[in-house]
Each structure stands twice: as C-alpha cells, then as structure tokens.
Coordinates of C-alpha atoms and ligand atoms in Angstrom, one line a residue:
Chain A
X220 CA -62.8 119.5 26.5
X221 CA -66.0 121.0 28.4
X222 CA -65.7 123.2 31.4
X223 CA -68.0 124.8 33.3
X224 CA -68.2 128.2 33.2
X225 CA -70.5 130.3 34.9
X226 CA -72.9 126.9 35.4
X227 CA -72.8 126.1 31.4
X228 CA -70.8 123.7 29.9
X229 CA -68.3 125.2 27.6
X230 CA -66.3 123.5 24.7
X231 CA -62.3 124.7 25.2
X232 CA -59.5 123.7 22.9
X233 CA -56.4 122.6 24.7
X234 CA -53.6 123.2 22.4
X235 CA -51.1 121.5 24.9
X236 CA -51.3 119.0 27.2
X237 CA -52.5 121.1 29.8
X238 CA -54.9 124.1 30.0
X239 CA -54.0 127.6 32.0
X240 CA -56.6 129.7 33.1
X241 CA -54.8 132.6 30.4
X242 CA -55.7 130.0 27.8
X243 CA -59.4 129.6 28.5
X244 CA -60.0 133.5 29.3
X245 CA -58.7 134.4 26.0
X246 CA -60.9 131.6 24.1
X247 CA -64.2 132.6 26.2
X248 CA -63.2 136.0 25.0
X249 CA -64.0 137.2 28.9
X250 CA -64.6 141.3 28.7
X251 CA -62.5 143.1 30.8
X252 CA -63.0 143.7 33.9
X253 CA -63.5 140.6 35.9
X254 CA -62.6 138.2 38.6
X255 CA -62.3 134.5 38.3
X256 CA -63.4 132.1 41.0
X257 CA -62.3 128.4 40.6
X258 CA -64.3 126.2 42.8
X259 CA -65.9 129.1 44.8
X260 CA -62.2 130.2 45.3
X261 CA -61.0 133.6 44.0
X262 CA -57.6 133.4 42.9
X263 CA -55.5 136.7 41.6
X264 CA -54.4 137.4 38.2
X265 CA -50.9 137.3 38.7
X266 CA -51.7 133.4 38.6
X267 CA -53.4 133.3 35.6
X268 CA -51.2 132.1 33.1
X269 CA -50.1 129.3 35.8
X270 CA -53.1 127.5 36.8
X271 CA -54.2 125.0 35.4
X272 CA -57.4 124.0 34.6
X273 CA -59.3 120.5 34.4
X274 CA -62.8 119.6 33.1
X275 CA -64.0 118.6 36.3
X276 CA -63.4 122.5 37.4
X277 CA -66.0 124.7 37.7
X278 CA -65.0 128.3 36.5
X279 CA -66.9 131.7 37.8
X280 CA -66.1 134.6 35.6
X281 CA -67.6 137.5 37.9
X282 CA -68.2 141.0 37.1
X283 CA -67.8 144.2 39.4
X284 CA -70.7 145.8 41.1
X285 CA -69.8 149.1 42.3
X286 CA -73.6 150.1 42.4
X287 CA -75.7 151.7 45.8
Chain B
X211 CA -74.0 149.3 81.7
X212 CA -76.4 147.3 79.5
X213 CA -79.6 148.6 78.7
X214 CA -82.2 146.8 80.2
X215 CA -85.4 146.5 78.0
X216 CA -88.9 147.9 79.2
X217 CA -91.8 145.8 78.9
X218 CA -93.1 148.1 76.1
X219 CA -89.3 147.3 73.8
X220 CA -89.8 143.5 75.0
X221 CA -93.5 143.4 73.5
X222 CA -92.4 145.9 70.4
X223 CA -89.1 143.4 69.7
X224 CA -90.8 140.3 70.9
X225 CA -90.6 138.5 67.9
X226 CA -87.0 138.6 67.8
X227 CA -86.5 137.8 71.0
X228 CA -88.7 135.0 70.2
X229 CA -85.5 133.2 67.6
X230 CA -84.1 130.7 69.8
X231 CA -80.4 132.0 70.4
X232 CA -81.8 135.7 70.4
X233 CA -83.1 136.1 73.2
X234 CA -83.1 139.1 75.2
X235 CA -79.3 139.6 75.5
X236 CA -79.1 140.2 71.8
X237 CA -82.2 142.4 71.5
X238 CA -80.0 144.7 74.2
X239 CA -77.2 144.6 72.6
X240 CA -78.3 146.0 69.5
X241 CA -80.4 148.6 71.1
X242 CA -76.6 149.5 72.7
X243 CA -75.3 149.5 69.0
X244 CA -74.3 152.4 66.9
X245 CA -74.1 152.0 63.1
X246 CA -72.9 154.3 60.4
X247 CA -74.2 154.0 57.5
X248 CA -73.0 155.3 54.2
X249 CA -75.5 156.5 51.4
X250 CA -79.5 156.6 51.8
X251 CA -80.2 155.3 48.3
X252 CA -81.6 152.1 47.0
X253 CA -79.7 149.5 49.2
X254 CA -79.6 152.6 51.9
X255 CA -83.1 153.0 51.9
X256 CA -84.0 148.9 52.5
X257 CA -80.8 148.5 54.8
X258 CA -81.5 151.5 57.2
X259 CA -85.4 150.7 57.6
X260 CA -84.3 147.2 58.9
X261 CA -82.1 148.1 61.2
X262 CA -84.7 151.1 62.3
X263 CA -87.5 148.5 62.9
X264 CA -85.4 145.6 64.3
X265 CA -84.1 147.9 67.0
X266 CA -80.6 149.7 66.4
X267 CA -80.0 151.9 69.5
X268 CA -78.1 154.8 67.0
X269 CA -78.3 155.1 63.3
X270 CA -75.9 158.1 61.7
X271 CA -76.5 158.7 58.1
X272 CA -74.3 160.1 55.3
X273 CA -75.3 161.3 52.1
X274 CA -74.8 164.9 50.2
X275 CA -77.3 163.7 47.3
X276 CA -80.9 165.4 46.9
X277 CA -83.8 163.0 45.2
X278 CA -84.9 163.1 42.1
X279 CA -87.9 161.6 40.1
X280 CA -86.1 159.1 38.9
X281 CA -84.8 157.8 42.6
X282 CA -88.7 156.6 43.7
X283 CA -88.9 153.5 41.6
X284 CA -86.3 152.0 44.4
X285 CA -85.7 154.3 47.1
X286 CA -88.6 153.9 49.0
X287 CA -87.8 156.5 52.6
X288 CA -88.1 159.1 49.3
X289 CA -91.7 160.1 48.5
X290 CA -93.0 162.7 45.6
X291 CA -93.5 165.7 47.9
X292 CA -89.4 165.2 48.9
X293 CA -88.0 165.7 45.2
X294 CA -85.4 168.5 45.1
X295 CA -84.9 168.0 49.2
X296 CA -81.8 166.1 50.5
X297 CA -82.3 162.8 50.8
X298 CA -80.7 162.6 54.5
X299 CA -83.8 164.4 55.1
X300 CA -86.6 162.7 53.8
X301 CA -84.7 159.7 55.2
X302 CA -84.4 160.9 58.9
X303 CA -88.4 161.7 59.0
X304 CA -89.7 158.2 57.5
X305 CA -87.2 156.4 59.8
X306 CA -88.6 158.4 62.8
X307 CA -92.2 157.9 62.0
X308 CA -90.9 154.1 62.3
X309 CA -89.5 154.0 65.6
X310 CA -89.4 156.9 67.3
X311 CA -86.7 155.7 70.1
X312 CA -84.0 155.0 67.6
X313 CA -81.4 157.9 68.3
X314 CA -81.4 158.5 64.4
X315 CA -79.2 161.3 62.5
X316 CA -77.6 162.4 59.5
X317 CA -74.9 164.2 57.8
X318 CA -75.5 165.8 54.4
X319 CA -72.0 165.9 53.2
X320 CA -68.8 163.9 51.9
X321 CA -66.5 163.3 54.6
X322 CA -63.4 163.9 54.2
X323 CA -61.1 161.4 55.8
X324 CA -60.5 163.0 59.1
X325 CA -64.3 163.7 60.1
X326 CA -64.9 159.9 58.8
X327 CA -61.9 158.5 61.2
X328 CA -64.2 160.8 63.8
X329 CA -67.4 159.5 63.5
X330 CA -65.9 155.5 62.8
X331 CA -64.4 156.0 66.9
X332 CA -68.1 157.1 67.9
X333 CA -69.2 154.0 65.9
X334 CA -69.6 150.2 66.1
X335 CA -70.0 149.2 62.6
X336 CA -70.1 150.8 59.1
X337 CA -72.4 150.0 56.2
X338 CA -71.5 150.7 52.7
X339 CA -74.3 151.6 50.4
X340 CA -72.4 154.0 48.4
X341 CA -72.3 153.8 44.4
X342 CA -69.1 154.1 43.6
X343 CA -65.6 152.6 44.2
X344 CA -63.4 155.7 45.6
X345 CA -66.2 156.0 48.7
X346 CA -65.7 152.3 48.9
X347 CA -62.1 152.3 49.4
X348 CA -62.2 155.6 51.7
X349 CA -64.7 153.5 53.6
X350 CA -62.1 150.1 53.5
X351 CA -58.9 151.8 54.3
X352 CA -60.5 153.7 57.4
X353 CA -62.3 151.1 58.8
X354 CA -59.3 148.4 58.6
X355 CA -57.1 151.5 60.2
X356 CA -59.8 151.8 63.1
X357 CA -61.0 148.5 63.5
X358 CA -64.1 148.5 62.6
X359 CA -66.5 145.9 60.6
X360 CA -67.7 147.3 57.4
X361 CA -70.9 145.3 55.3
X362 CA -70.5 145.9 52.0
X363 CA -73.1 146.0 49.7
X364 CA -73.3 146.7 46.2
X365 CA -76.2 145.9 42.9
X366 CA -76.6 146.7 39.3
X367 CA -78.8 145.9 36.4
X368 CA -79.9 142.6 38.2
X369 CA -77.8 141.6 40.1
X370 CA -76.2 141.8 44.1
X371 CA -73.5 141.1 46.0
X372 CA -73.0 141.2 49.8
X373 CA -69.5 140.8 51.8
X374 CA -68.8 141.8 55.3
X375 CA -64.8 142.8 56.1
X376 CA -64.5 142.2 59.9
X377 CA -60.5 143.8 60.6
X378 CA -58.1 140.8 61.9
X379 CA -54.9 138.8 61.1
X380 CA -56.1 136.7 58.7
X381 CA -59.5 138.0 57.0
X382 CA -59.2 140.1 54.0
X383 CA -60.3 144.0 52.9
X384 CA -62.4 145.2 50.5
X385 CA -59.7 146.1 48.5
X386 CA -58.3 142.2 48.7
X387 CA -61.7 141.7 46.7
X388 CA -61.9 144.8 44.2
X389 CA -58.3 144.2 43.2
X390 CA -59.4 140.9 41.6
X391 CA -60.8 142.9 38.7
X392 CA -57.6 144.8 37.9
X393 CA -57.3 148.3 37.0
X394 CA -59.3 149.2 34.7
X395 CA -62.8 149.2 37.0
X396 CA -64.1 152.3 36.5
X397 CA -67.6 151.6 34.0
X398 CA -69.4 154.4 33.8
X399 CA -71.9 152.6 32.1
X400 CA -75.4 153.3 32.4
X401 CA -76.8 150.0 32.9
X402 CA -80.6 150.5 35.1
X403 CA -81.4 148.1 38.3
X404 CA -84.4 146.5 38.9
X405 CA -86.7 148.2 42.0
X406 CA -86.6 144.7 44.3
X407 CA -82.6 143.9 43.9
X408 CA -81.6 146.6 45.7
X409 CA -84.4 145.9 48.9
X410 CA -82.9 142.1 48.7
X411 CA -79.2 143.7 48.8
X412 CA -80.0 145.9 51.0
X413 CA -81.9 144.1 53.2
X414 CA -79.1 141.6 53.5
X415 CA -76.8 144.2 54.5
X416 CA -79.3 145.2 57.6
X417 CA -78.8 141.4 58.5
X418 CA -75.2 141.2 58.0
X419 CA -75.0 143.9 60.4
X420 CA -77.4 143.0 63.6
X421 CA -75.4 139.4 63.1
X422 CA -72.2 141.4 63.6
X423 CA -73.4 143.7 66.4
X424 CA -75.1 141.0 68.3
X425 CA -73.0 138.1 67.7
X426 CA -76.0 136.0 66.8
X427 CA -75.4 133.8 63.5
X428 CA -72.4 133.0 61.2
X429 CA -71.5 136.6 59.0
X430 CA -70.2 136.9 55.7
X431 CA -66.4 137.8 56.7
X432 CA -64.6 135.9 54.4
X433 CA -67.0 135.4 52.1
X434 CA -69.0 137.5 48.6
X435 CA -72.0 136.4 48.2
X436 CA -73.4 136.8 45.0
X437 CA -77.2 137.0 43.8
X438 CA -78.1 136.5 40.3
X439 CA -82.0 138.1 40.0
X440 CA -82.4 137.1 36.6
X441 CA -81.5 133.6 37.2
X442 CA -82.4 133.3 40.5
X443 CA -79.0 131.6 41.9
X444 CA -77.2 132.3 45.0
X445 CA -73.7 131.9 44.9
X446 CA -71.2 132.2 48.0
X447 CA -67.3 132.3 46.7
X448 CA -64.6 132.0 49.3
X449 CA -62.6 135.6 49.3
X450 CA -58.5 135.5 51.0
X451 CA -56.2 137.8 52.0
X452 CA -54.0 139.2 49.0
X453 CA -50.4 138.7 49.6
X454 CA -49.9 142.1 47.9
X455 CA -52.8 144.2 49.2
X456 CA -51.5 147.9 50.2
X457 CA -54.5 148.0 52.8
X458 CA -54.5 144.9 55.6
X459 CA -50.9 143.7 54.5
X460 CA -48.4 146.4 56.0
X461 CA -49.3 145.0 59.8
Ligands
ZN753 ZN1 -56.8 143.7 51.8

C-alpha cells in the first residue's frame, strides 16, 4: 500500500494483515535518531511495534535539532 | 504598581499599541517584564533584538562564548571589530545603541544550577537559544521546578523548530519532546545553517515570548512547530505529556 510519509507517497509491503509503525520504520530504513508524528500527533516509541498504520495516515519522521 | 507609559514610550511603541487587542495594557506589561535569555548566538542574536525593540522592561543575557570569524555570517549583534571579545559584550552595546531604556545585562559564564534557580526567581520567562542538549535540559528541569515558561528554540542546516513549555498539570516539558528521539541524540555532526533560518527561529522565539509575557495571542505550549527552509512548509505537530517523563511526572 502507499503511505504518506514526510508529504510523499510511499510504497510499504504489509506482510500481514495489518501494518505496525515497527514494520514501516524498518522498510523506510528511518536513520536513527528520530521522532514519529502520526497525524500531527507524537506518539512514544514504546508504542511502536503496536500501532497500526492505515494508508489514509499521514506519517512525520522528524529529526532532532539541538542547534542555537 | 504598573508602569504607566510616557508619551515619548507611547509614540516610540505606537505601532504596537496600534494591534487591536494590544493596546496600551500590553505595551506596559511587557515594559514590567523580565526575560532571561540563554545564549547570544544565531537565534540569540535575532530573538534578543526583538524583544529590545518591541519594548522588554529587563533583558539578562548568558553566554561564556567569544566570537569568531566564522559567527558573522548569522549573528548579526557581532561585528568584525568584536572578534576575539565575548559575545555578551558585543551583544549588550548593539542592544543598547537600540533602546537605550531597556534595563539590559549579561553574564559571561555557565551557570551552574544553583545561580540559574537564582536568576529564574528574579525572572518572568526564559529563552533557550543554547546549542546543545545538556543546557537544554538544565534549562527544562529548572524552569518546570520554578515555574517558569521557557521558549525553546532550536535550527540546523535548514531547518527550525519552535516550542514554548508553559509549567502546569497537564502541558508537557522539554524533555516529554527530546525523549521522542531515544537515546542515542548526541550528533556531533558538523552540518552548517543557513544565515536567515536562524533570524526566522529566532525571531519566533522573541514572539513566543511577548505573547507569553503579555497574554496577547494563542502560544505554542503544547505545540513544535516545525519549519522546513528548504521546502518552505510549516508544520505544527501536537506534543503530550509522557506518562514516563522523570521531569513534570513526579507531581
Ligand atoms: Zn516532561
């Protein structure tokens, strides 16, 4: 299916019926480190692996910014 | 006691006083306000000329860090003739050429975190334009311990991000946001910024904070806003309070 992520649409193989948020990190190959916003929400990693994620989603992979 | 403006600071400020909502009752209010801000570099520089110009009654700077050649592409209270001097200084004298009423002054070292818990009770909000994360969560964990708003501002390569943390029940810290990337944070890559960024970051921060010391406007609390130069998108995300955060969770 295609998600949106970061405001381009992305082609992600479900291998089950659903798709987590682990899933599609590991087949964007995100590079540690970074936040995830789903809809404009932040959610933590602890809840990765348990969310799951539809193709009418749209996925923010943010980096940090530590910089003054 | 309010401070009541003379005709000269209600002709000088008149154009904010002009913004319906405004009014005079804000313009006194900030001229009663004292920030602290942390760090006179590139989002230092934009954010403390702001609030200079727009009338903040007491500006305190800190910053240990002397300017260097390569600082004038985007730290514009630095000139040529100041490289080698602190930057606190070089900082205090272009901010009082600006407005010579605002009670401006500096401190040229790292506080540790008893003189910062002393100058955050003489203090009614705190800016962060630091570079780097251990100042940031000094800055977080004393300012949710006293109280006190922090606007945070940070930019690299090209891009920005602005986030106020305004201490309560229910909003979240700093560290509710940086704890989102995990642990391993700590890039020490070298990766440039581009000259205007910082002045847009920067300049947001001066506006997050006359919104927070006046009340006028909706702030950021609750919010990261995130500004993509390259792109040229504005995005605002929606930031919680982590159930697990060692910082605004033990109340
Ligand atoms: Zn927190």
């Amino acid at each position: 299916m295609n998600i949106n992520i970061n405001g381009q649409s992305v082609a992600i193989v479900a291998t089950s019926t659903s798709l987590s948020l682990s899933e599609l990190l590991e087949q964007y190959n995100a590079q540690l480190p970074f936040a995830v916003a789903i809809n404009g929400d932040f959610v933590a990693q602890s809840n990765y692996h348990n969310i799951v994620v539809s193709s009418t989603d749209m996925i923010d992979i943010v980096s940090p910014i530590f910089g003054g | 006691m309010p401070h009541e403006l003379t005709p000269q600071q209600a002709i000088r400020y008149s154009r904010q006083i002009l913004l319906q909502g405004f009014d005079l009752e804000c313009q006194e209010k900030l001229l009663d306000s004292r920030a602290l801000q942390i760090g006179v570099g590139g989002l230092g520089c934009a954010s403390a000329q702001y609030l200079v110009a727009a009338g903040v009654g007491t500006l305190t700077l800190v910053d240990d860090d002397v300017v260097d050649s390569s600082n004038l592409q985007r730290q514009i209270l630095h000139s040529e003739a100041d490289i080698g001097e602190l930057k606190i200084t070089s900082a205090v004298n272009t901010l009082k050429a600006l407005n010579s009423q605002c009670d401006i002054s500096a401190i040229d070292q790292r506080l540790s975190d008893e003189q910062l818990a002393t100058q955050l009770q003489q203090h009614d909000v705190v800016i962060d334009c630091s570079d780097n994360l251990a100042t940031r969560n000094q800055l977080n964990r004393l300012c949710y311990q006293y109280k006190k708003p922090l606007v945070s501002g940070a930019a690299i390569r090209m891009e920005g991000q602005i986030c106020s943390f305004i201490p309560s029940q229910d909003t979240p810290c700093y560290q509710c946001l940086s704890q989102l990337f995990g642990e391993q944070q700590l890039t020490c890559v070298e990766a440039g910024i581009m000259a205007p960024v910082v002045g847009i970051v920067g300049s947001m921060q001066a506006l997050e904070t006359i919104k927070i010391l006046t009340g006028f406007g909706e702030t950021l609390s609750s919010k990261l806003m995130l500004f993509d130069a390259k792109y040229n998108q504005w995005q605002t995300f929606t930031l919680k309070k982590q159930p697990n955060c060692p910082i605004c969770q033990h109340t």
